PDB file of C-alpha atoms in Angstrom:
ATOM      1  CA  MET A 248     144.775 163.907 107.486  1.00  0.00           C
ATOM      2  CA  PRO A 249     145.948 164.250 111.129  1.00  0.00           C
ATOM      3  CA  ILE A 250     143.388 165.126 113.761  1.00  0.00           C
ATOM      4  CA  ASP A 251     144.405 167.534 116.525  1.00  0.00           C
ATOM      5  CA  VAL A 252     143.200 166.267 119.900  1.00  0.00           C
ATOM      6  CA  THR A 253     143.644 167.241 123.542  1.00  0.00           C
ATOM      7  CA  GLY A 254     147.158 168.181 124.650  1.00  0.00           C
ATOM      8  CA  GLY A 255     148.633 168.732 121.210  1.00  0.00           C
ATOM      9  CA  GLU A 256     148.577 165.024 120.408  1.00  0.00           C
ATOM     10  CA  VAL A 257     148.187 164.309 116.677  1.00  0.00           C
ATOM     11  CA  VAL A 258     146.548 161.077 115.543  1.00  0.00           C
ATOM     12  CA  THR A 259     147.511 159.477 112.223  1.00  0.00           C
ATOM     13  CA  GLY A 260     146.308 155.872 112.036  1.00  0.00           C
ATOM     14  CA  GLU A 261     148.068 153.933 114.763  1.00  0.00           C
ATOM     15  CA  MET A 262     150.700 156.617 115.355  1.00  0.00           C
ATOM     16  CA  ARG A 263     150.161 159.185 118.087  1.00  0.00           C
ATOM     17  CA  GLU A 264     152.547 162.092 117.949  1.00  0.00           C
ATOM     18  CA  HIS A 265     153.292 164.656 120.605  1.00  0.00           C
ATOM     19  CA  PRO A 266     154.941 167.767 119.144  1.00  0.00           C
ATOM     20  CA  LEU A 267     157.676 167.836 121.806  1.00  0.00           C
ATOM     21  CA  LYS A 268     158.070 164.182 122.786  1.00  0.00           C
ATOM     22  CA  GLY A 269     157.815 162.339 119.484  1.00  0.00           C
ATOM     23  CA  ALA A 270     155.752 159.554 117.963  1.00  0.00           C
ATOM     24  CA  PHE A 271     154.220 156.611 119.812  1.00  0.00           C
ATOM     25  CA  ASP A 272     153.139 153.642 117.671  1.00  0.00           C
ATOM     26  CA  VAL A 273     150.006 152.354 119.413  1.00  0.00           C
ATOM     27  CA  SER A 274     149.885 149.112 117.405  1.00  0.00           C
ATOM     28  CA  SER A 275     153.446 148.004 118.160  1.00  0.00           C
ATOM     29  CA  GLY A 276     153.682 149.308 121.737  1.00  0.00           C
ATOM     30  CA  ARG A 277     153.834 146.687 124.493  1.00  0.00           C
ATOM     31  CA  TRP A 278     150.707 147.385 126.578  1.00  0.00           C
ATOM     32  CA  VAL A 279     150.297 146.143 130.150  1.00  0.00           C
ATOM     33  CA  ARG A 280     147.288 146.465 132.423  1.00  0.00           C
ATOM     34  CA  PRO A 281     148.332 146.422 136.074  1.00  0.00           C
ATOM     35  CA  ASP A 282     146.056 144.781 138.613  1.00  0.00           C
ATOM     36  CA  THR A 283     144.488 146.719 141.456  1.00  0.00           C
ATOM     37  CA  ASP A 284     145.063 145.923 145.135  1.00  0.00           C
ATOM     38  CA  ASP A 285     142.195 143.420 145.042  1.00  0.00           C
ATOM     39  CA  GLU A 286     143.772 141.737 141.964  1.00  0.00           C
ATOM     40  CA  SER A 287     141.060 142.859 139.547  1.00  0.00           C
ATOM     41  CA  ALA A 288     142.056 144.404 136.236  1.00  0.00           C
ATOM     42  CA  GLY A 289     143.052 148.049 136.544  1.00  0.00           C
ATOM     43  CA  GLU A 290     141.412 150.974 134.762  1.00  0.00           C
ATOM     44  CA  LEU A 291     144.584 152.097 132.961  1.00  0.00           C
ATOM     45  CA  GLU A 292     146.956 150.505 130.471  1.00  0.00           C
ATOM     46  CA  ILE A 293     150.607 151.476 130.203  1.00  0.00           C
ATOM     47  CA  GLY A 294     152.306 151.202 126.835  1.00  0.00           C
ATOM     48  CA  PHE A 295     156.020 150.959 126.148  1.00  0.00           C
ATOM     49  CA  ALA A 296     157.311 151.884 122.674  1.00  0.00           C
ATOM     50  CA  ASP A 297     160.538 150.746 121.038  1.00  0.00           C
ATOM     51  CA  ASN A 298     161.744 154.375 120.946  1.00  0.00           C
ATOM     52  CA  GLY A 299     161.572 154.632 124.760  1.00  0.00           C
ATOM     53  CA  LEU A 300     158.331 156.602 125.026  1.00  0.00           C
ATOM     54  CA  VAL A 301     155.710 155.509 127.538  1.00  0.00           C
ATOM     55  CA  ALA A 302     151.970 156.082 127.168  1.00  0.00           C
ATOM     56  CA  ILE A 303     148.948 155.746 129.431  1.00  0.00           C
ATOM     57  CA  ARG A 304     145.394 155.185 128.221  1.00  0.00           C
ATOM     58  CA  ARG A 305     142.050 154.116 129.655  1.00  0.00           C
ATOM     59  CA  ALA A 306     141.651 150.368 129.214  1.00  0.00           C
ATOM     60  CA  GLY A 307     137.994 150.747 128.239  1.00  0.00           C
ATOM     61  CA  ASP A 308     138.799 153.306 125.523  1.00  0.00           C
ATOM     62  CA  PRO A 309     141.967 152.170 123.714  1.00  0.00           C
ATOM     63  CA  ASP A 310     141.260 154.442 120.738  1.00  0.00           C
ATOM     64  CA  GLY A 311     140.774 157.494 122.969  1.00  0.00           C
ATOM     65  CA  THR A 312     143.284 160.059 124.130  1.00  0.00           C
ATOM     66  CA  ILE A 313     146.613 158.804 125.443  1.00  0.00           C
ATOM     67  CA  CYS A 314     149.184 160.625 127.553  1.00  0.00           C
ATOM     68  CA  ILE A 315     152.729 160.312 126.217  1.00  0.00           C
ATOM     69  CA  TYR A 316     155.814 160.546 128.436  1.00  0.00           C
ATOM     70  CA  THR A 317     159.546 160.405 127.826  1.00  0.00           C
ATOM     71  CA  ALA A 318     161.470 157.580 129.477  1.00  0.00           C
ATOM     72  CA  GLU A 319     163.037 160.107 131.868  1.00  0.00           C
ATOM     73  CA  ALA A 320     159.662 161.531 132.910  1.00  0.00           C
ATOM     74  CA  TRP A 321     158.258 158.024 133.411  1.00  0.00           C
ATOM     75  CA  ASP A 322     161.268 156.979 135.517  1.00  0.00           C
ATOM     76  CA  ALA A 323     160.828 160.096 137.691  1.00  0.00           C
ATOM     77  CA  PHE A 324     157.122 159.299 138.145  1.00  0.00           C
ATOM     78  CA  VAL A 325     157.828 155.676 139.118  1.00  0.00           C
ATOM     79  CA  ALA A 326     160.572 156.781 141.537  1.00  0.00           C
ATOM     80  CA  GLY A 327     158.133 159.243 143.122  1.00  0.00           C
ATOM     81  CA  VAL A 328     155.557 156.497 143.577  1.00  0.00           C
ATOM     82  CA  HIS A 329     158.162 154.259 145.224  1.00  0.00           C
ATOM     83  CA  ASP A 330     159.192 157.138 147.507  1.00  0.00           C
ATOM     84  CA  GLY A 331     155.598 157.674 148.591  1.00  0.00           C
ATOM     85  CA  GLU A 332     155.185 161.045 146.879  1.00  0.00           C
ATOM     86  CA  LEU A 333     151.692 160.039 145.717  1.00  0.00           C
ATOM     87  CA  ASP A 334     150.704 158.259 148.907  1.00  0.00           C
ATOM     88  CA  LEU A 335     147.694 160.084 150.362  1.00  0.00           C
ATOM     89  CA  ALA A 336     148.873 159.552 153.954  1.00  0.00           C
ATOM     90  CA  VAL A 337     152.302 161.002 153.114  1.00  0.00           C
ATOM     91  CA  LEU A 338     150.721 164.013 151.357  1.00  0.00           C
ATOM     92  CA  GLN A 339     148.452 164.650 154.337  1.00  0.00           C
ATOM     93  CA  GLU A 340     151.380 164.445 156.756  1.00  0.00           C
ATOM     94  CA  ASP A 341     153.405 166.853 154.604  1.00  0.00           C
ATOM     95  CA  GLU A 342     150.497 169.289 154.619  1.00  0.00           C
ATOM     96  CA  ARG A 343     150.119 168.973 158.383  1.00  0.00           C
ATOM     97  CA  ARG A 344     153.836 169.692 158.892  1.00  0.00           C
ATOM     98  CA  THR A 345     153.679 172.686 156.549  1.00  0.00           C
ATOM     99  CA  ASN A 346     150.706 174.142 158.404  1.00  0.00           C
ATOM    100  CA  GLN A 347     152.541 173.833 161.769  1.00  0.00           C
ATOM    101  CA  ARG A 348     155.258 176.234 160.640  1.00  0.00           C
TER     102      ARG A 348
END
Protein backbone atom coordinates (compact mmCIF):
# COMPACT_ATOMS: atom_id res chain seq x y z
CA MET A 1 0.00 0.00 0.00
CA PRO A 2 1.43 3.46 -0.88
CA ILE A 3 2.54 5.70 1.95
CA ASP A 4 1.82 9.43 1.67
CA VAL A 5 4.87 11.45 2.70
CA THR A 6 5.90 15.10 2.68
CA GLY A 7 5.09 17.10 -0.45
CA GLY A 8 2.55 14.71 -1.92
CA GLU A 9 5.22 12.15 -2.78
CA VAL A 10 3.91 8.56 -2.76
CA VAL A 11 6.29 5.70 -1.99
CA THR A 12 5.70 2.24 -3.47
CA GLY A 13 8.81 0.07 -3.17
CA GLU A 14 11.55 1.70 -5.20
CA MET A 15 9.16 3.99 -7.09
CA ARG A 16 8.57 7.51 -5.82
CA GLU A 17 5.66 9.25 -7.45
CA HIS A 18 4.80 12.92 -7.44
CA PRO A 19 1.15 13.52 -8.37
CA LEU A 20 2.01 16.27 -10.87
CA LYS A 21 5.50 15.32 -12.08
CA GLY A 22 5.33 11.55 -12.43
CA ALA A 23 7.21 8.52 -11.16
CA PHE A 24 10.90 8.35 -10.29
CA ASP A 25 12.43 4.86 -10.05
CA VAL A 26 14.97 5.17 -7.23
CA SER A 27 16.63 1.82 -7.98
CA SER A 28 17.32 2.49 -11.66
CA GLY A 29 18.08 6.22 -11.40
CA ARG A 30 21.68 7.26 -12.04
CA TRP A 31 22.75 8.86 -8.74
CA VAL A 32 25.74 11.20 -8.46
CA ARG A 33 27.21 12.79 -5.35
CA PRO A 34 28.99 16.04 -6.19
CA ASP A 35 32.09 16.99 -4.25
CA THR A 36 32.26 20.11 -2.13
CA ASP A 37 34.76 22.93 -2.69
CA ASP A 38 37.30 21.11 -0.51
CA GLU A 39 36.79 17.91 -2.59
CA SER A 40 35.06 15.98 0.19
CA ALA A 41 31.86 14.11 -0.57
CA GLY A 42 28.81 16.38 -0.66
CA GLU A 43 25.73 16.06 1.54
CA LEU A 44 23.29 15.63 -1.36
CA GLU A 45 22.88 13.11 -4.16
CA ILE A 46 21.29 13.98 -7.49
CA GLY A 47 19.44 11.27 -9.37
CA PHE A 48 18.62 11.18 -13.06
CA ALA A 49 15.79 8.92 -14.27
CA ASP A 50 15.30 7.49 -17.75
CA ASN A 51 12.03 9.44 -18.06
CA GLY A 52 13.86 12.78 -17.64
CA LEU A 53 12.93 13.45 -14.02
CA VAL A 54 15.63 14.60 -11.61
CA ALA A 55 15.62 13.95 -7.87
CA ILE A 56 17.62 15.20 -4.90
CA ARG A 57 18.08 13.30 -1.65
CA ARG A 58 20.32 13.42 1.41
CA ALA A 59 23.27 11.09 0.89
CA GLY A 60 23.08 9.85 4.48
CA ASP A 61 19.38 8.97 4.17
CA PRO A 62 18.81 7.39 0.74
CA ASP A 63 15.48 5.89 1.82
CA GLY A 64 14.21 9.24 3.12
CA THR A 65 12.24 11.93 1.36
CA ILE A 66 13.39 12.97 -2.11
CA CYS A 67 12.54 16.10 -4.06
CA ILE A 68 11.47 15.40 -7.64
CA TYR A 69 11.90 17.91 -10.47
CA THR A 70 11.03 17.94 -14.16
CA ALA A 71 13.91 18.24 -16.61
CA GLU A 72 12.80 21.80 -17.41
CA ALA A 73 12.76 22.84 -13.75
CA TRP A 74 16.19 21.27 -13.20
CA ASP A 75 17.64 23.03 -16.26
CA ALA A 76 16.27 26.37 -14.99
CA PHE A 77 17.83 25.73 -11.56
CA VAL A 78 21.23 24.85 -13.05
CA ALA A 79 21.10 27.92 -15.33
CA GLY A 80 20.32 30.10 -12.31
CA VAL A 81 23.30 28.67 -10.44
CA HIS A 82 25.57 29.37 -13.41
CA ASP A 83 24.20 32.93 -13.62
CA GLY A 84 24.96 33.52 -9.95
CA GLU A 85 21.33 33.70 -8.83
CA LEU A 86 22.17 31.62 -5.74
CA ASP A 87 25.50 33.27 -5.05
CA LEU A 88 25.29 34.92 -1.62
CA ALA A 89 27.41 37.90 -2.71
CA VAL A 90 25.16 38.48 -5.74
CA LEU A 91 22.01 38.25 -3.57
CA GLN A 92 23.46 40.72 -1.07
CA GLU A 93 24.39 43.15 -3.84
CA ASP A 94 20.89 42.87 -5.34
CA GLU A 95 19.39 43.63 -1.94
CA ARG A 96 21.70 46.60 -1.46
CA ARG A 97 20.72 48.01 -4.88
CA THR A 98 17.02 47.50 -4.13
CA ASN A 99 17.32 49.32 -0.81
CA GLN A 100 19.03 52.32 -2.49
CA ARG A 101 15.96 53.02 -4.61
